[in-house]
Coordinates of C-alpha atoms in Angstrom, one line a residue:
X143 CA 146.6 70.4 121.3
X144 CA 145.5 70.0 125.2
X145 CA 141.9 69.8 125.3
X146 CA 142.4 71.2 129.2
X147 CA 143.2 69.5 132.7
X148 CA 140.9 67.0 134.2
X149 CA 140.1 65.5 130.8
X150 CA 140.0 61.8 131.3
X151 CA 141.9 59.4 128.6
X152 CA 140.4 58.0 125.4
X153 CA 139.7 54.4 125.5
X154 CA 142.2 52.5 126.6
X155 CA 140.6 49.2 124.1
X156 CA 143.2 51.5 121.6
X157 CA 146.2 48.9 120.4
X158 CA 149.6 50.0 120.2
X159 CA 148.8 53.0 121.4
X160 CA 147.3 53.8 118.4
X161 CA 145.3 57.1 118.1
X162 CA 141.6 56.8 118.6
X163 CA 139.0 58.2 116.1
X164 CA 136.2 60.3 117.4
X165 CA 133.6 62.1 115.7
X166 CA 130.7 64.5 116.5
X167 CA 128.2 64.4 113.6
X168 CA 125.9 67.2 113.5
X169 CA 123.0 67.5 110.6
X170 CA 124.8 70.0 109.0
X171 CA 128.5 69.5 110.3
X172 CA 131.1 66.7 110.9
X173 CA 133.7 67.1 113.3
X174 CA 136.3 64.1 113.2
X175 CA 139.6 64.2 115.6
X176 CA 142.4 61.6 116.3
X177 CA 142.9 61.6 120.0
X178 CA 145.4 59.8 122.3
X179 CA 146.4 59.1 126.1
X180 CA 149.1 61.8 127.6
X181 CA 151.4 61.0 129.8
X182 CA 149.5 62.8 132.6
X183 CA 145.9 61.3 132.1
X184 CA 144.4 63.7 129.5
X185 CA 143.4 63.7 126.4
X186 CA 145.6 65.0 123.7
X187 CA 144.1 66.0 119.8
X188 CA 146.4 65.1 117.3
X189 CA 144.4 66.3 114.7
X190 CA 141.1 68.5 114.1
X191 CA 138.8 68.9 111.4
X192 CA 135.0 69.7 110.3
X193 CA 133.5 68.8 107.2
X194 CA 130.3 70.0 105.4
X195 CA 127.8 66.6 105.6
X196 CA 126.6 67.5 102.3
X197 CA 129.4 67.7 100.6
X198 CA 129.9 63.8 100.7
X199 CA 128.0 61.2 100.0
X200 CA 128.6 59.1 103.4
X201 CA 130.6 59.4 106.5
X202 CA 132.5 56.6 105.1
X203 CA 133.5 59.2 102.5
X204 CA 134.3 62.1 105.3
X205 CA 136.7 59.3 107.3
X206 CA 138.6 58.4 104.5
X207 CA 139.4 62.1 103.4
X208 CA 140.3 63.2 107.3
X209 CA 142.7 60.0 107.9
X210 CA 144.5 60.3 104.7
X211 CA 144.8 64.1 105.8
X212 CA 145.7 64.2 109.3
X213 CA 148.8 61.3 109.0
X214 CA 148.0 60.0 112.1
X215 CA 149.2 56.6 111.1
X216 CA 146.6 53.3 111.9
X217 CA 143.4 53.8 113.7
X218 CA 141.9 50.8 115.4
X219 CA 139.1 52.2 117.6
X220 CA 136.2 55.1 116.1
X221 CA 133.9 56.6 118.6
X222 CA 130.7 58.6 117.1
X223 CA 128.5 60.4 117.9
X224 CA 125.2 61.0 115.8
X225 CA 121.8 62.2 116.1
X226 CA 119.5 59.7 115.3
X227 CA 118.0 56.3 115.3
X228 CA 120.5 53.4 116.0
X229 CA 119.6 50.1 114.9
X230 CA 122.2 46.9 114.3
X231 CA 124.9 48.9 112.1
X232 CA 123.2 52.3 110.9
X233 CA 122.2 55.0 112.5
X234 CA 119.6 56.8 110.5
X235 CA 118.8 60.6 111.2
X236 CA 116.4 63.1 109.3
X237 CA 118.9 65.9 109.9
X238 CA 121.5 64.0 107.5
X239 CA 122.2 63.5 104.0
X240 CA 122.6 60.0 104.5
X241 CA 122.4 57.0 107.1
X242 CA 125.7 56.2 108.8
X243 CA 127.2 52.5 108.4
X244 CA 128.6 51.7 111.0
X245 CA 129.9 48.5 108.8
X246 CA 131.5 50.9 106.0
X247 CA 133.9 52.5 108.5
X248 CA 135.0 48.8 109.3
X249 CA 135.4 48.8 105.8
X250 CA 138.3 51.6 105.9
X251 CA 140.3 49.1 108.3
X252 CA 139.1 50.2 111.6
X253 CA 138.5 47.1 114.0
X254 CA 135.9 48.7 116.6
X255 CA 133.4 51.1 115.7
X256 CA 130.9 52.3 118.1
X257 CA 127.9 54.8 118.0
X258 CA 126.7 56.6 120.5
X259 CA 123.7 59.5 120.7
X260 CA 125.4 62.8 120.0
X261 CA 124.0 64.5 122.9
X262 CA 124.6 61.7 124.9
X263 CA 128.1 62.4 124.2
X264 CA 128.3 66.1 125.0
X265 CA 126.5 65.2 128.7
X266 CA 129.3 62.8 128.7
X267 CA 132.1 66.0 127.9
X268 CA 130.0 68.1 130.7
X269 CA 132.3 66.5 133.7
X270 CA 135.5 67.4 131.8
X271 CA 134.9 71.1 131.4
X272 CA 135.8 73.9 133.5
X273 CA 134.5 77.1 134.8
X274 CA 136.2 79.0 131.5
X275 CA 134.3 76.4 129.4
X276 CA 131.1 77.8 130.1
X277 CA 129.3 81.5 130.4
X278 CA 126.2 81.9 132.8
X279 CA 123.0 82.9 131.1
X280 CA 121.0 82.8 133.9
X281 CA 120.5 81.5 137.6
X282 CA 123.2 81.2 140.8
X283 CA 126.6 80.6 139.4
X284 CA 126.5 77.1 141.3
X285 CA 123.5 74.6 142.1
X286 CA 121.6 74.8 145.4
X287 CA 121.5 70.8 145.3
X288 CA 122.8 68.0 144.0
X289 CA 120.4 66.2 141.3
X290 CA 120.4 65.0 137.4
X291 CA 121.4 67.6 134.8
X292 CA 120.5 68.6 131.7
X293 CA 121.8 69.1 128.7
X294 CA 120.2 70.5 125.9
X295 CA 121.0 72.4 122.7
X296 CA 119.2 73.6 119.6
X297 CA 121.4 72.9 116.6
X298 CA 120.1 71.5 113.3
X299 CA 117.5 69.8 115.3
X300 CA 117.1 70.0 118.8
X301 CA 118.8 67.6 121.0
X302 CA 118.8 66.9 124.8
X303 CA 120.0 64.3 127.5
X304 CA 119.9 63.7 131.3
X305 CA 122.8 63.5 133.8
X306 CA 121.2 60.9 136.7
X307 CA 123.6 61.0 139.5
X308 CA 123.3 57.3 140.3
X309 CA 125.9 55.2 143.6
X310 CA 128.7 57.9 142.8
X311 CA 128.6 57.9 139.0
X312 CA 126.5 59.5 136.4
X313 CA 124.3 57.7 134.7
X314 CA 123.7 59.1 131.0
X315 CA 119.6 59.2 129.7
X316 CA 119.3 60.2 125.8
X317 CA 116.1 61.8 125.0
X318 CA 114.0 62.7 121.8
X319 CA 112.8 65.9 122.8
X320 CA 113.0 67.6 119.7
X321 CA 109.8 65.5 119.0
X322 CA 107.9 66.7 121.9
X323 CA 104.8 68.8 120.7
X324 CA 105.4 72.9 120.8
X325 CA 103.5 74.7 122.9
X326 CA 102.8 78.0 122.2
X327 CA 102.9 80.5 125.2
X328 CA 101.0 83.5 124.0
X329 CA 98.7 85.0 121.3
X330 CA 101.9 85.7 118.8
X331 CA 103.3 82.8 119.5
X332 CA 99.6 80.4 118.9
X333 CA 99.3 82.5 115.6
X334 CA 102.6 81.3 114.0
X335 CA 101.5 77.5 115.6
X336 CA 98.4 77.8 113.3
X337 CA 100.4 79.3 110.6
X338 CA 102.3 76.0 110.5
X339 CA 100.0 73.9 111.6
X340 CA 97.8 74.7 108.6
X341 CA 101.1 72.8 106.4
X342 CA 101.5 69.9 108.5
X343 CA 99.6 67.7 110.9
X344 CA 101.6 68.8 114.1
X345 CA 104.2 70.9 114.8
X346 CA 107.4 69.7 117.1
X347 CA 109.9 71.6 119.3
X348 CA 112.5 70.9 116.8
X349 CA 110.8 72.7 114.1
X350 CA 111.0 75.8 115.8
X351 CA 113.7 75.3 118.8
X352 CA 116.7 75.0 116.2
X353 CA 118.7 76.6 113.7
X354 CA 116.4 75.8 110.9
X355 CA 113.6 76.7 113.2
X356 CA 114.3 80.1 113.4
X357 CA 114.3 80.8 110.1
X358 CA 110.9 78.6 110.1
X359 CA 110.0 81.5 112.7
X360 CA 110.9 84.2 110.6
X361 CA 109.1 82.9 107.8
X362 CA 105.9 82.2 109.7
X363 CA 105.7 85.8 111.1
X364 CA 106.4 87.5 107.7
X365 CA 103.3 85.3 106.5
X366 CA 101.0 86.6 109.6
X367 CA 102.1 90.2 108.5
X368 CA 102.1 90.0 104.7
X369 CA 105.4 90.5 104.0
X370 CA 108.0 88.7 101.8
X371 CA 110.2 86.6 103.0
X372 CA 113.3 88.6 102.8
X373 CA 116.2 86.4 104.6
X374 CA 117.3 82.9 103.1
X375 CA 119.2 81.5 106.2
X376 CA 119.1 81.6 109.6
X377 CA 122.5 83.5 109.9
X378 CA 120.7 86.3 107.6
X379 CA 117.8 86.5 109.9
X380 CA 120.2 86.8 113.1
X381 CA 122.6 89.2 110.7
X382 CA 119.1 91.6 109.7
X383 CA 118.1 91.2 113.8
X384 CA 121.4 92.7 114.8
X385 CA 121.4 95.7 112.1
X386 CA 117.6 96.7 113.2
X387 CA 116.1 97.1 109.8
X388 CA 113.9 93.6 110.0
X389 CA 111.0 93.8 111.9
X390 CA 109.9 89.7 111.7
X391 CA 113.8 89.0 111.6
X392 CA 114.1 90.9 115.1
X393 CA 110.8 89.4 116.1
X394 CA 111.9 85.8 115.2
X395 CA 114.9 85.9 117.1
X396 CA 113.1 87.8 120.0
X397 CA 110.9 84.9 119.5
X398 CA 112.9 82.2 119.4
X399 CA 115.0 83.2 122.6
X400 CA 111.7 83.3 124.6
X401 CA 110.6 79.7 123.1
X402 CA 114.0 78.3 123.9
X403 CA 113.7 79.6 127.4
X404 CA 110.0 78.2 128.2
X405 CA 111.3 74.6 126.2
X406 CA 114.6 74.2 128.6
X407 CA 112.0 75.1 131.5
X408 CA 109.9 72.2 130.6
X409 CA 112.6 69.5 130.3
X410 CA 114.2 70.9 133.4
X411 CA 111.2 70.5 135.3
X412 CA 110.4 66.6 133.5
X413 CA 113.7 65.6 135.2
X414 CA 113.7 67.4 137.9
X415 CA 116.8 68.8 136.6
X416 CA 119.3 70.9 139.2
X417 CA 121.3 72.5 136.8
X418 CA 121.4 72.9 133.0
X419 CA 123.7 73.5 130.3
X420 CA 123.2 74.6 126.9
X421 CA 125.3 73.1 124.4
X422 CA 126.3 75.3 120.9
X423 CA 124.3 75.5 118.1
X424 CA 122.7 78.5 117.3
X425 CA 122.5 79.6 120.8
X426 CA 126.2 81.8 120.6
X427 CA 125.1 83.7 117.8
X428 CA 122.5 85.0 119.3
X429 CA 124.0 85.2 123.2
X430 CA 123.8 88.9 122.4
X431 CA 119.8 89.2 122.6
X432 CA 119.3 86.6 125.6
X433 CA 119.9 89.2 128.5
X434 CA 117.1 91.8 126.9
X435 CA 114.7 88.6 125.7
X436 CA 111.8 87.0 127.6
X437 CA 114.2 84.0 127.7
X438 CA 114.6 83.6 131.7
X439 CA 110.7 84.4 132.2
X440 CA 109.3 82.0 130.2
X441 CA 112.3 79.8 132.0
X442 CA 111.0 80.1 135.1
X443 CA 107.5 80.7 134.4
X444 CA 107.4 76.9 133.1
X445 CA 106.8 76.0 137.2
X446 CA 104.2 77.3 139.4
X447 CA 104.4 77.8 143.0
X448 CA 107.6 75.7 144.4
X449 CA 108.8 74.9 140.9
X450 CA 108.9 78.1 139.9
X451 CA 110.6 78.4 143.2
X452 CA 113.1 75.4 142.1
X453 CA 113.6 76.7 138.9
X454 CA 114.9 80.1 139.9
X455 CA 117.5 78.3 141.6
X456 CA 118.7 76.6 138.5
X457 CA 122.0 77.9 137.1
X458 CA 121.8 77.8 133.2
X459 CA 125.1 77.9 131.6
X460 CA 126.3 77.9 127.8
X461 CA 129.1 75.3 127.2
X462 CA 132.1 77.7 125.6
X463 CA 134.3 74.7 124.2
X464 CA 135.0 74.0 120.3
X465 CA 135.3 70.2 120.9
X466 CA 133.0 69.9 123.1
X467 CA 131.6 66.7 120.8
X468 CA 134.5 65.2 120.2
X469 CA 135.6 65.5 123.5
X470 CA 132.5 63.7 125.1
X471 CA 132.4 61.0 122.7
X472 CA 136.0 60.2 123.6
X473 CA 135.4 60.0 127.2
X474 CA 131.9 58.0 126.1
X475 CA 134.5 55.6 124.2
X476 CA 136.7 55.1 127.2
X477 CA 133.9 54.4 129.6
X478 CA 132.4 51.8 127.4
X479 CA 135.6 50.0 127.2
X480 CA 136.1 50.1 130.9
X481 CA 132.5 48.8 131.6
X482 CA 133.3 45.5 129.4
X483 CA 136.5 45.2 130.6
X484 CA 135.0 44.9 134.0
X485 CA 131.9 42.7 132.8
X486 CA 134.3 40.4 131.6
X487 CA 136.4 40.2 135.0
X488 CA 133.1 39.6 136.6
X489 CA 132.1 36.5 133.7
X490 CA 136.2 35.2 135.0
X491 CA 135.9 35.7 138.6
X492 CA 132.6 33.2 138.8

């Protein structure tokens, strides 16, 4: 399967021309694909798959199952891509079941394993997707000016990184975001911050901008209005906002558009962003209530004056790609390679 023209190649570190191992690791789902170099410069999926994190008791676990599936003979190289903190070999994330070793997937027999953040992976996939990739939520369909770009979704936490154009190439900034403090932006919205406040000692954007969040929402304003909790999941609370017979459920996705909106407004404004992208998540399922939501007013309302100004010129798009993940941490994998291939030409050439 073509992931689509323009797509650079996987890393070329591959031996043998041995399919490369990438993975997008999500808190809830893992992605894996094999990819390798076509003929004509792009990158080709050999095989697909996404596993249920909890369902295995390490990523280890979840490689061995996908290679021994997919027959895609040896694997030398693994790219992933995973929330969370990286230090020497693990990478350990609150959204997961477990820490990832970087050493036990060496253990399966691949050589070179790398880690990457995953959103600094999807800002990587950005450059490789075209206009059918993405759907316009809001803004000009192109960017008045050329600048850094952001790129930001709420999954099972919420996850964002900069694009920093930087001497014709683009620079890729992780961020923690999610950790950032929420900030309520009207009466409603401070009532269900001291609603959770009163159970912890601060309350982050991640708690409410993500897919758990918005059934942390729903919760929260069923509390304020003394009603049971009636919806177990986040899908149930978008599934009850859709069919109209929910009040809080329509309230907490209402809610939660309006939130996301004023959040993205913020980061876009922190790095002077010039464009934005949205990436997955929870943000498709509800694409449906964004047009009718408070969602580009509390976007633009982040800036006064000429940022405001700036910020209506912003186009805000939603990536429209299944690998999107996989994808950027391939491309990730191949520009690593090529920046220590060319460090080590420099160490030779003095």
């Amino acid at each position: 399967m073509k992931t689509g023209p323009g797509i650079p190649p996987a890393a070329d570190v591959a031996r043998e021309d041995a399919p490369v191992l990438v993975a997008d690791i999500g808190g809830t789902h893992a992605r894996l694909a094999l990819v390798r170099n076509d003929a004509d410069g792009g990158i080709g999926i050999l095989a697909h798959q996404q596993y249920d994190c909890s369902a295995f008791p390490s990523l280890a676990g979840i490689v061995a199952d996908f290679l021994s599936r997919s027959g895609g003979g040896r694997v030398h190289d693994a790219a992933i891509g995973c929330a969370g903190m990286h230090r020497g070999d693990t990478v350990t994330s609150l959204n997961l079941p477990w820490p990832v070793s970087l050493s036990e997937l060496r253990g399966l027999g691949i050589a070179r394993v790398a880690a990457v953040n995953d959103f600094v992976a999807v800002a990587h996939a950005v450059q490789c997707l075209g206009p059918d990739h993405s759907v316009l939520l809001c803004g000009p369909e192109e960017p008045v000016a050329d600048g850094p770009g952001l790129v930001v979704g709420p999954g099972t936490g919420l996850g964002a990184a900069y694009r920093i154009p930087c001497d014709g190439r683009i620079l890729v900034l992780p961020s923690e975001a999610g950790q950032m403090a929420f900030a309520p932006g009207n009466a409603r919205e401070l009532a269900v911050l001291g609603q959770l406040f009163a159970a912890a000692a601060g309350v982050a954007c991640t708690e409410i901008v993500s897919g758990p969040g918005l059934l942390t929402l729903y919760g929260a304003l069923c509390a304020l209005d003394g009603e049971a909790v009636r919806r177990a999941s986040p899908a149930e609370v978008v599934a009850a906002a859709r069919q109209g017979d929910d009040r809080q459920a329509l309230e907490a996705v209402e809610m939660f558009c309006a939130v996301l909106g004023a959040t993205i407004g913020n980061l876009a404004v922190a790095g002077i962003a010039t464009r934005v992208h949205v990436a997955g998540g929870i943000v498709p399922r509800i694409r449906e209530f964004l047009p009718g939501s408070q969602f580009r007013a509390r976007f633009v309302g982040t800036g006064t004056g000429i940022m405001r100004a700036a910020l209506e010129q912003i186009p805000v798009r939603l990536i429209d790609h299944p690998h999107q993940g996989v994808i950027g941490a391939a491309v990730w994998y191949q520009q690593r390679g090529q920046a220590q291939a060319g460090a080590q030409m420099a160490c030779a050439s003095i």
